[in-house]
Amino acid sequence: MSEAFLSEYEKIFLLHGVQDDLRLDGRAPNDYRPIRVEFENINNSYGSCQLILGDTKVVAAVKAELDTPDVCTPDMGKLDFFVDCSANAAPEFQGRGGEQIASQIVNILTNLFSSKNFDLTQLCVVPGKKCWHLYVDIVLLESSGNLYDACALATKLALSRARFPKLKIKSDDEGQVEIDFADDVDEVIQLNVESLPHSVSVCKIGNSYVVDSDLKEESVTKVRIMFGFDDKGNIRYTSKDGFGSLDPDSLYSIIDIAKNSSIKLQQFYTNAISTTNNEYYSS
Amino acid sequence: MNRTAQSVPDETWDPLVFLEPNSLLEIVNQRKQNLDQDTEHMDTDSTNSKQPIFLKTDCVNEASGSSYIEIGNAKVLCSVYGPREIPRRDDYDFKVANLNCEFRFASFSCFMQRRGTLSQRDQSLDEKNLSSAIEEALKPSILLHKYPKSQIDLYILCIQNDIDSRNIVCASIIAASMALANASIELYDLVSSYTYTPVNLTVSYMPQLNQVTSIHFSNEANGACLSTDLFKSHIKESIENCKKVYSFMKHILLNSDFYSLLKNGLDHDIKKVDIS
């Protein structure tokens, strides 16, 4: 968790506010900040998305190349994540400073978009010989809390907008395959990403729970629980962040709060991908 | 011929990999089944939980505290060094002690060979993730403010990995908590941990304080997706099992600590003088 520099009294002010259901920016405990997405603004990628969540700005771009599949999974493609924490986002990301938070984000994304949740067989070109290897590159332009949810949503949106050229496969008598682009250049393949989970993180501040914490709230958070909810509201991933502990009853309330937020996120996602524009905005 | 100058491929594979894809899967499944049968066999004489636990403290004499644990097929050795002086002045913290947690897999511990000795290779990604998961689960239990300007090192070595690494996290957390207690480091409570293996849900829990210190669920191995109600009931069940594991830990600790105090009582006193 990156932190804002707050004095002890500012922290107490914030804490008391949250306990009375008053957050610094006037939101209710289970409100998300306004989300704005822009698609296809990275021309050199197969699909891209810029997500602005409050003051958090994230760009996710999907690149792809042909690769040979792993020996153990001959009918599956590959998916890799790279997260860059630019020093623009926070001064502490300078040099190798952002490495730890980047690897945390990569770890969560790898778990959320694992082969059990994302059908990697749709990336297979010739079983055992060729497959698509997707690289999802994420850059943090501005960091203002709740990076996990922002990165996961941006990745899902970028993957849903990704278009790959259709390939023509010719095999000769000796079993050699030749791969070429299809005759019609406009023919594209789209990925099925419906069942990919959303990330929802809930912070425990004092005795209250808030979703979509901003940087100041994160600096008084002792425990944050992250969930991966799929489109049917089932849990596919859970982990804890931060060096605090919580009692089981708060854990159960956090699960309920997270589920309600996941429904809102799912609603936002369906609206965002159904727009024909390259832009979608929710308040 | 100079063998060291010869280039070696970066990656090597189990020879079985070069069989037909389906036969490889069969062999892997066969191995897993064999391992499963072993566990089932051991299950019959277990009383505390579904998988038997073997736990022992004081296995590394040079360390301040140590423990060894076996759960199912997982075998983990853990030792604690410290609280000791921080070697680099930059890392000084005047309020709390630094907890340094390092988890490593032994080269032979997994299905796939890990190349090189531990000192030759850096921590791999899964080792780093496990290290931070263990640190996260233990930190709430330690009175770190009692040891300012010092560092506590926690070294965890996995000697044998379970199928899909499923009991490794909970075994490491239990072992580390026991080792910390064995090293006479002040704790709020022992951290007990349990992995509900069918869905790979790990919960760590401090029973005396009724606090959950960590929770982790990932469906990477089995593709489970749980409704919230089912998830809650699994957490409840895991917490119940944590309590059972806790009573077992307490029993082992009390019995062996008595013995170790008798044996090393003087050493413990000298160490305490060093810190202050």
Coordinates of C-alpha atoms in Angstrom, one line a residue:
Chain A
M1 CA 0.0 0.0 0.0
S2 CA 1.4 3.4 -0.9
E3 CA 0.7 6.1 1.7
A4 CA -0.1 9.7 1.9
F5 CA 1.8 11.7 4.5
L6 CA -0.7 12.6 7.2
S7 CA -0.1 13.9 10.7
E8 CA -1.5 12.0 13.7
Y9 CA -4.3 14.5 14.1
E10 CA -5.3 14.4 10.5
K11 CA -5.5 10.6 10.8
I12 CA -7.7 10.8 13.8
F13 CA -10.0 13.3 12.1
L14 CA -10.3 11.0 9.1
L15 CA -10.9 8.0 11.3
H16 CA -13.7 9.7 13.3
G17 CA -15.3 10.9 10.1
V18 CA -15.3 7.4 8.6
Q19 CA -16.9 6.0 11.8
D20 CA -19.8 8.4 11.4
D21 CA -20.2 7.4 7.7
L22 CA -18.6 10.6 6.5
R23 CA -15.7 10.3 4.2
L24 CA -13.4 13.2 3.3
D25 CA -14.8 13.5 -0.3
G26 CA -18.4 13.2 0.9
R27 CA -19.0 9.6 -0.3
A28 CA -21.0 7.0 1.6
P29 CA -18.9 4.0 2.8
N30 CA -19.9 1.7 -0.1
D31 CA -19.7 4.3 -2.9
Y32 CA -17.1 4.1 -5.7
R33 CA -15.6 7.2 -7.0
P34 CA -16.7 8.2 -10.6
I35 CA -15.2 5.8 -13.1
R36 CA -14.3 6.9 -16.6
V37 CA -12.9 4.7 -19.3
E38 CA -11.5 5.4 -22.7
F39 CA -10.8 2.6 -25.2
E40 CA -8.4 2.2 -28.1
N41 CA -6.2 5.2 -27.3
I42 CA -3.0 3.2 -27.7
N43 CA -2.6 2.7 -31.4
N44 CA 0.2 0.2 -31.3
S45 CA -1.7 -2.4 -29.3
Y46 CA -4.4 -5.0 -30.1
G47 CA -6.6 -3.5 -27.5
S48 CA -6.3 -0.9 -24.8
C49 CA -8.1 0.9 -22.1
Q50 CA -7.4 3.9 -19.9
L51 CA -9.3 3.9 -16.7
I52 CA -9.7 6.9 -14.4
L53 CA -11.1 6.1 -11.0
G54 CA -11.2 9.3 -9.0
D55 CA -7.7 10.5 -9.3
T56 CA -6.2 7.0 -10.0
K57 CA -5.2 6.7 -13.6
V58 CA -4.3 3.4 -15.2
V59 CA -3.5 2.4 -18.8
A60 CA -3.7 -1.2 -19.8
A61 CA -2.6 -2.3 -23.3
V62 CA -2.8 -5.8 -24.8
K63 CA 0.0 -6.9 -27.1
A64 CA 0.3 -10.3 -28.7
E65 CA 2.8 -12.5 -30.5
L66 CA 2.9 -16.0 -31.8
D67 CA 4.7 -18.5 -29.5
T68 CA 5.0 -22.2 -28.9
P69 CA 2.7 -23.5 -26.2
D70 CA 4.1 -25.0 -23.0
V71 CA 4.8 -28.7 -23.2
C72 CA 2.4 -29.4 -20.3
T73 CA -0.5 -27.4 -21.8
P74 CA -0.3 -27.9 -25.5
D75 CA -3.8 -26.6 -26.2
M76 CA -3.5 -23.3 -24.3
G77 CA -2.2 -19.9 -25.0
K78 CA -0.1 -17.8 -22.6
L79 CA -1.0 -14.7 -20.7
D80 CA 1.6 -12.5 -18.9
F81 CA 1.2 -9.2 -17.0
F82 CA 3.7 -6.4 -16.6
V83 CA 3.0 -3.5 -14.3
D84 CA 5.1 -0.3 -14.5
C85 CA 4.8 2.1 -11.6
S86 CA 5.9 5.4 -13.1
A87 CA 7.5 7.9 -10.8
N88 CA 4.9 10.4 -12.0
A89 CA 2.3 8.5 -10.0
A90 CA 4.1 8.8 -6.7
P91 CA 7.6 9.9 -5.8
E92 CA 8.3 6.7 -3.9
F93 CA 8.0 4.8 -7.2
Q94 CA 11.3 6.3 -8.4
G95 CA 14.0 3.8 -9.4
R96 CA 13.2 0.4 -8.1
G97 CA 10.8 1.8 -5.5
G98 CA 7.7 0.7 -7.3
E99 CA 8.9 -2.9 -7.7
Q100 CA 7.2 -4.3 -4.7
I101 CA 3.7 -2.9 -5.4
A102 CA 4.1 -3.8 -9.0
S103 CA 4.8 -7.4 -8.2
Q104 CA 1.8 -7.5 -5.8
I105 CA -0.4 -6.3 -8.6
V106 CA 1.0 -8.8 -11.0
N107 CA 0.5 -11.5 -8.4
I108 CA -3.2 -10.6 -7.9
L109 CA -3.8 -10.3 -11.7
T110 CA -2.2 -13.7 -12.3
N111 CA -4.5 -15.2 -9.7
L112 CA -7.6 -13.5 -11.0
F113 CA -7.0 -14.2 -14.6
S114 CA -5.6 -17.8 -14.2
S115 CA -6.3 -20.5 -16.7
K116 CA -9.2 -21.7 -14.4
N117 CA -11.0 -18.3 -14.8
F118 CA -9.9 -17.3 -18.3
D119 CA -10.3 -19.8 -21.1
L120 CA -6.8 -19.9 -22.5
T121 CA -7.7 -22.5 -25.1
Q122 CA -9.2 -19.6 -27.2
L123 CA -5.6 -18.4 -27.7
C124 CA -4.5 -21.7 -29.3
V125 CA -3.7 -21.6 -33.0
V126 CA -2.3 -25.0 -33.8
P127 CA -2.4 -27.4 -30.8
G128 CA 1.1 -28.2 -29.6
K129 CA 2.8 -25.9 -32.2
K130 CA 1.5 -22.4 -32.1
C131 CA -0.5 -20.2 -29.8
W132 CA -1.0 -16.5 -29.0
H133 CA 1.1 -15.2 -26.2
L134 CA -0.7 -12.1 -24.7
Y135 CA 1.2 -9.4 -22.9
V136 CA -0.9 -7.1 -20.8
D137 CA 1.2 -4.0 -20.0
I138 CA -0.2 -1.8 -17.3
V139 CA 1.2 1.7 -16.5
L140 CA 0.1 3.7 -13.4
L141 CA -0.1 7.3 -14.4
E142 CA -1.5 8.6 -11.2
S143 CA -1.9 6.7 -8.0
S144 CA -4.6 7.7 -5.6
G145 CA -5.6 4.5 -3.9
N146 CA -7.4 1.3 -4.8
L147 CA -4.9 0.3 -7.4
Y148 CA -5.9 -3.3 -7.4
D149 CA -9.5 -2.8 -8.4
A150 CA -8.5 -0.2 -11.0
C151 CA -5.8 -2.5 -12.6
A152 CA -8.1 -5.5 -12.7
L153 CA -11.0 -3.6 -14.2
A154 CA -8.7 -1.9 -16.8
T155 CA -7.2 -5.3 -17.7
K156 CA -10.6 -6.9 -18.2
L157 CA -11.9 -4.0 -20.3
A158 CA -8.7 -4.0 -22.4
L159 CA -9.0 -7.8 -23.0
S160 CA -12.7 -7.4 -23.9
R161 CA -11.8 -4.8 -26.5
A162 CA -8.8 -6.7 -27.9
R163 CA -9.1 -7.8 -31.6
F164 CA -6.7 -10.2 -33.2
P165 CA -6.2 -10.9 -36.9
K166 CA -7.7 -14.1 -38.1
L167 CA -5.1 -16.7 -39.2
K168 CA -5.1 -19.1 -42.1
I169 CA -3.4 -22.4 -41.3
K170 CA -2.0 -24.7 -44.0
S171 CA -0.4 -28.0 -43.2
D172 CA 1.6 -30.0 -45.8
D173 CA 2.1 -33.7 -46.0
E174 CA 5.1 -33.8 -43.6
G175 CA 3.1 -32.3 -40.8
Q176 CA 4.7 -28.8 -41.1
V177 CA 2.3 -26.0 -40.6
E178 CA 2.3 -22.6 -42.3
I179 CA 0.6 -19.7 -40.8
D180 CA -0.6 -16.7 -42.8
F181 CA -3.1 -13.9 -42.3
A182 CA -6.6 -14.5 -43.5
D183 CA -7.4 -13.0 -46.9
D184 CA -10.0 -10.7 -45.5
V185 CA -8.0 -8.3 -43.3
D186 CA -11.2 -7.1 -41.5
E187 CA -11.8 -10.5 -40.1
V188 CA -10.9 -10.5 -36.4
I189 CA -11.0 -12.7 -33.4
Q190 CA -12.5 -11.5 -30.2
L191 CA -11.9 -12.9 -26.8
N192 CA -14.5 -14.3 -24.5
V193 CA -13.9 -12.6 -21.1
E194 CA -17.4 -12.6 -19.6
S195 CA -16.5 -14.9 -16.7
L196 CA -13.4 -13.1 -15.7
P197 CA -13.6 -11.9 -12.1
H198 CA -13.7 -8.3 -10.9
S199 CA -11.5 -7.3 -8.0
V200 CA -13.3 -5.7 -5.1
S201 CA -11.2 -4.5 -2.1
V202 CA -12.7 -3.5 1.2
C203 CA -10.8 -1.6 3.9
K204 CA -11.4 -1.8 7.6
I205 CA -10.9 1.7 9.1
G206 CA -11.6 1.8 12.8
N207 CA -14.7 -0.2 13.2
S208 CA -16.2 0.7 9.8
Y209 CA -15.7 -0.7 6.3
V210 CA -15.2 1.3 3.2
V211 CA -14.8 0.3 -0.5
D212 CA -12.7 2.1 -3.0
S213 CA -10.4 3.8 -0.5
D214 CA -8.3 6.8 -1.6
L215 CA -4.7 7.4 -0.7
K216 CA -5.5 9.2 2.6
E217 CA -7.8 6.5 3.7
E218 CA -5.3 3.8 2.9
S219 CA -2.8 5.4 5.3
V220 CA -5.1 4.7 8.2
T221 CA -6.1 1.3 7.0
K222 CA -4.8 -1.6 9.0
V223 CA -6.5 -4.4 7.0
R224 CA -7.7 -4.7 3.5
I225 CA -9.4 -7.7 2.1
M226 CA -9.4 -8.3 -1.7
F227 CA -12.0 -10.5 -3.5
G228 CA -12.4 -11.7 -7.0
F229 CA -16.1 -11.9 -7.9
D230 CA -17.2 -13.4 -11.1
D231 CA -20.3 -12.3 -13.1
K232 CA -22.6 -14.6 -11.1
G233 CA -21.5 -13.2 -7.8
N234 CA -19.3 -16.1 -6.8
I235 CA -16.0 -15.7 -5.1
R236 CA -12.9 -16.9 -7.0
Y237 CA -10.1 -15.3 -5.2
T238 CA -9.5 -13.8 -1.7
S239 CA -6.5 -12.4 0.0
K240 CA -5.6 -10.0 2.8
D241 CA -3.3 -7.0 2.5
G242 CA -1.7 -5.0 5.4
F243 CA -0.3 -6.1 8.7
G244 CA -3.4 -6.0 10.9
S245 CA -5.9 -8.6 12.0
L246 CA -9.7 -8.7 12.2
D247 CA -12.3 -10.7 14.0
P248 CA -14.4 -13.3 12.1
D249 CA -17.6 -11.3 12.3
S250 CA -16.1 -8.3 10.5
L251 CA -14.9 -10.7 7.9
Y252 CA -18.4 -11.9 7.3
S253 CA -19.8 -8.3 7.0
I254 CA -16.9 -7.5 4.6
I255 CA -17.9 -10.4 2.4
D256 CA -21.5 -9.0 2.1
I257 CA -20.3 -5.4 1.4
A258 CA -17.9 -6.7 -1.2
K259 CA -20.7 -8.7 -2.9
N260 CA -22.9 -5.6 -3.2
S261 CA -20.1 -3.6 -4.7
S262 CA -19.3 -6.4 -7.2
I263 CA -22.8 -6.1 -8.5
K264 CA -22.3 -2.4 -9.1
L265 CA -19.0 -3.0 -10.8
Q266 CA -20.5 -5.8 -13.0
Q267 CA -23.2 -3.3 -14.0
F268 CA -20.6 -0.7 -14.9
Y269 CA -18.7 -3.3 -16.9
T270 CA -21.7 -4.4 -19.0
N271 CA -22.6 -0.8 -19.7
A272 CA -19.0 0.1 -20.7
I273 CA -18.5 -2.7 -23.2
S274 CA -21.9 -2.2 -24.8
T275 CA -21.2 1.4 -25.7
T276 CA -20.2 1.9 -29.3
N277 CA -18.2 5.0 -28.4
N278 CA -14.6 4.8 -27.3
E279 CA -15.6 6.4 -24.0
Y280 CA -17.8 5.6 -21.1
Y281 CA -18.4 7.6 -18.0
S282 CA -20.3 6.7 -14.7
S283 CA -20.8 8.9 -11.7
Chain B
M1 CA 37.7 -30.9 -21.1
N2 CA 36.6 -28.0 -19.1
R3 CA 33.1 -28.9 -18.0
T4 CA 32.3 -25.6 -16.3
A5 CA 32.8 -23.6 -19.6
Q6 CA 30.1 -25.6 -21.4
S7 CA 26.9 -23.8 -21.7
V8 CA 23.9 -25.5 -20.1
P9 CA 20.3 -25.0 -21.3
D10 CA 18.4 -22.5 -19.1
E11 CA 15.5 -24.8 -18.7
T12 CA 15.4 -28.5 -18.3
W13 CA 12.5 -30.8 -18.3
D14 CA 11.5 -34.0 -16.8
P15 CA 12.0 -36.7 -19.5
L16 CA 8.4 -37.7 -19.2
V17 CA 7.4 -34.3 -20.7
F18 CA 8.5 -35.6 -24.2
L19 CA 6.0 -38.4 -24.2
E20 CA 2.7 -37.9 -26.0
P21 CA 0.7 -35.1 -24.2
N22 CA -2.0 -37.4 -22.9
S23 CA 0.3 -40.0 -21.5
L24 CA 2.2 -37.3 -19.6
L25 CA -1.1 -36.2 -18.0
E26 CA -1.8 -39.8 -17.1
I27 CA 1.5 -40.2 -15.4
V28 CA 1.1 -36.9 -13.5
N29 CA -2.4 -37.9 -12.3
Q30 CA -1.0 -41.3 -11.3
R31 CA 1.6 -39.7 -9.2
K32 CA -0.9 -37.4 -7.6
Q33 CA -3.2 -40.4 -6.9
N34 CA -0.3 -42.3 -5.2
L35 CA 0.3 -39.3 -3.0
D36 CA -3.4 -39.0 -2.3
Q37 CA -3.5 -42.6 -1.2
D38 CA -0.6 -42.1 1.1
T39 CA -2.5 -39.3 2.8
E40 CA -5.7 -41.3 3.1
H41 CA -3.7 -44.0 4.7
M42 CA -2.3 -41.6 7.2
D43 CA -5.7 -40.0 7.8
T44 CA -7.1 -43.1 9.5
D45 CA -5.1 -42.6 12.6
S46 CA -5.5 -38.9 12.9
T47 CA -7.5 -37.4 15.7
N48 CA -7.0 -33.6 15.5
S49 CA -7.8 -32.7 11.9
K50 CA -8.4 -34.4 8.6
Q51 CA -4.7 -34.6 8.0
P52 CA -2.3 -35.7 10.7
I53 CA 0.2 -33.1 12.0
F54 CA 3.7 -33.8 13.3
L55 CA 5.2 -30.9 15.1
K56 CA 8.5 -30.6 17.0
T57 CA 10.4 -27.6 18.4
D58 CA 14.1 -27.1 19.1
C59 CA 15.5 -28.8 16.0
V60 CA 18.2 -26.3 15.1
N61 CA 20.3 -25.8 18.2
E62 CA 22.2 -22.8 16.9
A63 CA 19.0 -20.8 16.2
S64 CA 17.2 -18.8 18.9
G65 CA 14.1 -20.9 18.2
S66 CA 13.2 -23.5 15.6
S67 CA 10.5 -26.0 14.7
Y68 CA 9.7 -28.7 12.2
I69 CA 6.3 -29.6 10.9
E70 CA 4.7 -32.2 8.7
I71 CA 1.1 -31.9 7.4
G72 CA 0.0 -34.4 4.9
N73 CA 2.9 -34.5 2.4
A74 CA 4.3 -31.1 3.3
K75 CA 7.4 -31.0 5.4
V76 CA 8.7 -27.6 6.6
L77 CA 11.7 -26.6 8.8
C78 CA 11.7 -23.1 10.3
S79 CA 14.2 -21.3 12.4
V80 CA 14.3 -17.9 14.1
Y81 CA 17.4 -15.8 14.6
G82 CA 17.2 -12.8 16.7
P83 CA 16.2 -10.3 18.0
R84 CA 19.6 -9.2 16.8
E85 CA 21.4 -6.1 15.7
I86 CA 20.5 -4.7 12.3
P87 CA 23.6 -5.0 10.1
R88 CA 22.7 -1.9 7.9
R89 CA 22.1 1.4 9.6
D90 CA 19.6 2.5 6.9
D91 CA 17.1 -0.2 8.0
Y92 CA 17.0 1.2 11.6
D93 CA 13.6 1.6 13.0
F94 CA 13.4 3.3 16.4
K95 CA 9.9 2.2 17.2
V96 CA 9.6 -1.4 16.1
A97 CA 11.7 -4.4 15.2
N98 CA 12.1 -5.4 11.5
L99 CA 10.7 -8.8 10.7
N100 CA 12.6 -10.5 7.9
C101 CA 10.8 -13.5 6.6
E102 CA 12.4 -15.7 3.9
F103 CA 10.7 -18.8 2.5
R104 CA 12.6 -21.1 0.2
F105 CA 11.9 -24.4 -1.5
A106 CA 14.7 -26.9 -1.4
S107 CA 15.9 -27.8 -4.9
F108 CA 14.4 -31.3 -4.7
S109 CA 11.2 -30.4 -2.9
C110 CA 8.9 -29.9 -5.9
F111 CA 7.6 -31.9 -8.9
M112 CA 9.7 -29.8 -11.2
Q113 CA 13.4 -29.5 -10.4
R114 CA 14.6 -26.1 -9.2
R115 CA 18.0 -25.4 -10.7
G116 CA 21.0 -24.6 -8.6
T117 CA 21.6 -24.3 -4.9
L118 CA 19.7 -21.9 -2.7
S119 CA 22.5 -19.4 -2.6
Q120 CA 23.0 -19.5 -6.4
R121 CA 19.5 -18.7 -7.3
D122 CA 17.4 -15.7 -6.3
Q123 CA 14.0 -16.2 -4.6
S124 CA 11.5 -17.1 -7.3
L125 CA 8.1 -15.4 -7.6
D126 CA 6.2 -18.1 -5.8
E127 CA 8.7 -18.1 -3.0
K128 CA 8.4 -14.3 -2.6
N129 CA 4.7 -14.5 -2.6
L130 CA 4.7 -17.2 0.1
S131 CA 7.2 -15.2 2.1
S132 CA 4.9 -12.1 2.1
A133 CA 1.9 -14.3 2.9
I134 CA 3.6 -15.8 5.9
E135 CA 4.9 -12.4 7.1
E136 CA 1.4 -10.9 6.8
A137 CA -0.1 -13.7 8.9
L138 CA 2.5 -13.5 11.6
K139 CA 3.1 -9.8 12.0
P140 CA -0.2 -9.1 13.9
S141 CA 0.8 -11.6 16.6
I142 CA 4.3 -10.2 17.5
L143 CA 4.9 -7.4 19.9
L144 CA 7.4 -5.8 17.6
H145 CA 7.5 -2.5 19.6
K146 CA 9.2 -4.4 22.4
Y147 CA 12.3 -4.9 20.2
P148 CA 13.1 -1.5 18.7
K149 CA 16.3 -1.1 16.6
S150 CA 16.6 -4.8 16.1
Q151 CA 15.7 -7.4 13.6
I152 CA 14.1 -10.8 13.8
D153 CA 15.0 -13.2 11.0
L154 CA 12.6 -16.0 10.1
Y155 CA 14.0 -18.6 7.8
I156 CA 11.5 -21.2 6.4
L157 CA 12.7 -24.1 4.3
C158 CA 10.3 -26.4 2.5
I159 CA 11.8 -29.9 2.4
Q160 CA 8.9 -31.6 0.7
N161 CA 6.0 -29.9 -1.2
D162 CA 2.5 -31.2 -1.2
I163 CA 0.3 -31.7 -4.3
D164 CA -0.4 -28.2 -5.8
S165 CA 1.5 -26.7 -2.7
R166 CA -1.7 -27.0 -0.8
N167 CA -0.6 -27.4 2.8
I168 CA 2.6 -25.4 2.5
V169 CA 1.2 -22.0 3.6
C170 CA -0.5 -23.3 6.7
A171 CA 2.4 -25.6 7.6
S172 CA 4.8 -22.6 7.3
I173 CA 2.7 -20.3 9.4
I174 CA 2.3 -22.9 12.2
A175 CA 6.0 -23.7 12.1
A176 CA 7.0 -20.0 12.1
S177 CA 4.7 -19.2 15.0
M178 CA 6.0 -22.1 17.0
A179 CA 9.6 -21.1 16.2
L180 CA 8.9 -17.5 17.4
A181 CA 7.4 -18.8 20.6
N182 CA 10.3 -21.2 21.0
A183 CA 12.7 -18.2 20.6
S184 CA 11.0 -16.5 23.5
I185 CA 9.9 -13.6 21.4
E186 CA 6.9 -11.8 22.9
L187 CA 3.7 -12.7 21.2
Y188 CA 0.0 -11.7 21.7
D189 CA -0.9 -15.3 20.8
L190 CA 0.2 -18.2 18.8
V191 CA -1.1 -18.1 15.2
S192 CA -2.8 -21.3 14.2
S193 CA -3.6 -21.9 10.5
Y194 CA -5.7 -24.3 8.5
T195 CA -6.1 -25.0 4.8
Y196 CA -9.4 -26.3 3.7
T197 CA -7.9 -28.5 1.0
P198 CA -10.9 -29.2 -1.3
V199 CA -11.0 -25.5 -2.3
N200 CA -7.5 -24.3 -1.2
L201 CA -8.7 -21.8 1.4
T202 CA -6.2 -20.9 4.1
V203 CA -7.3 -19.1 7.2
S204 CA -4.9 -18.1 10.0
Y205 CA -6.4 -17.3 13.4
M206 CA -5.4 -16.3 16.9
P207 CA -7.9 -18.2 19.1
Q208 CA -7.3 -16.3 22.4
L209 CA -8.0 -12.9 20.8
N210 CA -10.5 -14.2 18.3
Q211 CA -8.7 -12.5 15.4
V212 CA -8.2 -13.7 11.9
T213 CA -4.7 -12.7 10.8
S214 CA -4.8 -13.8 7.2
I215 CA -7.1 -15.3 4.7
H216 CA -6.2 -16.6 1.3
F217 CA -8.2 -18.3 -1.4
S218 CA -7.1 -19.0 -4.9
N219 CA -8.8 -21.2 -7.4
E220 CA -5.7 -21.6 -9.6
A221 CA -5.3 -25.3 -8.8
N222 CA -8.9 -26.5 -8.8
G223 CA -11.1 -23.9 -10.4
A224 CA -13.5 -23.6 -7.5
C225 CA -15.9 -20.7 -7.4
L226 CA -17.9 -20.3 -4.2
S227 CA -21.1 -18.5 -3.3
T228 CA -20.7 -16.1 -0.4
D229 CA -22.7 -18.3 1.9
L230 CA -20.6 -21.4 1.1
F231 CA -17.5 -19.3 1.5
K232 CA -18.6 -18.1 4.9
S233 CA -19.3 -21.6 6.1
H234 CA -15.9 -22.8 4.8
I235 CA -14.3 -19.9 6.8
K236 CA -16.3 -21.0 9.9
E237 CA -15.2 -24.6 9.5
S238 CA -11.5 -23.5 9.0
I239 CA -11.6 -21.4 12.2
E240 CA -13.0 -24.4 14.1
N241 CA -10.1 -26.5 12.8
C242 CA -7.6 -23.7 13.6
K243 CA -8.8 -24.0 17.3
K244 CA -8.1 -27.7 17.2
V245 CA -4.6 -27.1 15.7
Y246 CA -4.0 -24.4 18.4
S247 CA -4.6 -26.8 21.3
F248 CA -2.2 -29.2 19.7
M249 CA 0.4 -26.4 19.2
K250 CA 0.0 -25.3 22.8
H251 CA 0.5 -28.8 24.1
I252 CA 3.7 -29.4 22.1
L253 CA 5.1 -26.0 23.1
L254 CA 4.4 -26.4 26.8
N255 CA 6.0 -29.8 26.9
S256 CA 9.1 -29.0 24.9
D257 CA 9.6 -25.5 26.3
F258 CA 9.8 -26.9 29.8
Y259 CA 12.5 -29.2 28.6
S260 CA 14.4 -26.6 26.6
L261 CA 14.3 -24.1 29.5
L262 CA 15.8 -26.7 31.8
K263 CA 18.5 -27.4 29.2
N264 CA 19.3 -23.9 27.9
G265 CA 18.0 -21.7 30.7
L266 CA 21.3 -19.9 31.0
D267 CA 21.7 -19.2 27.3
H268 CA 18.3 -17.5 27.2
D269 CA 19.3 -15.1 30.0
I270 CA 22.5 -14.2 28.3
K271 CA 20.7 -13.4 25.1
K272 CA 18.3 -11.1 26.9
V273 CA 21.2 -9.1 28.4
D274 CA 22.7 -8.6 24.9
I275 CA 19.6 -6.9 23.6
S276 CA 19.1 -4.3 26.3

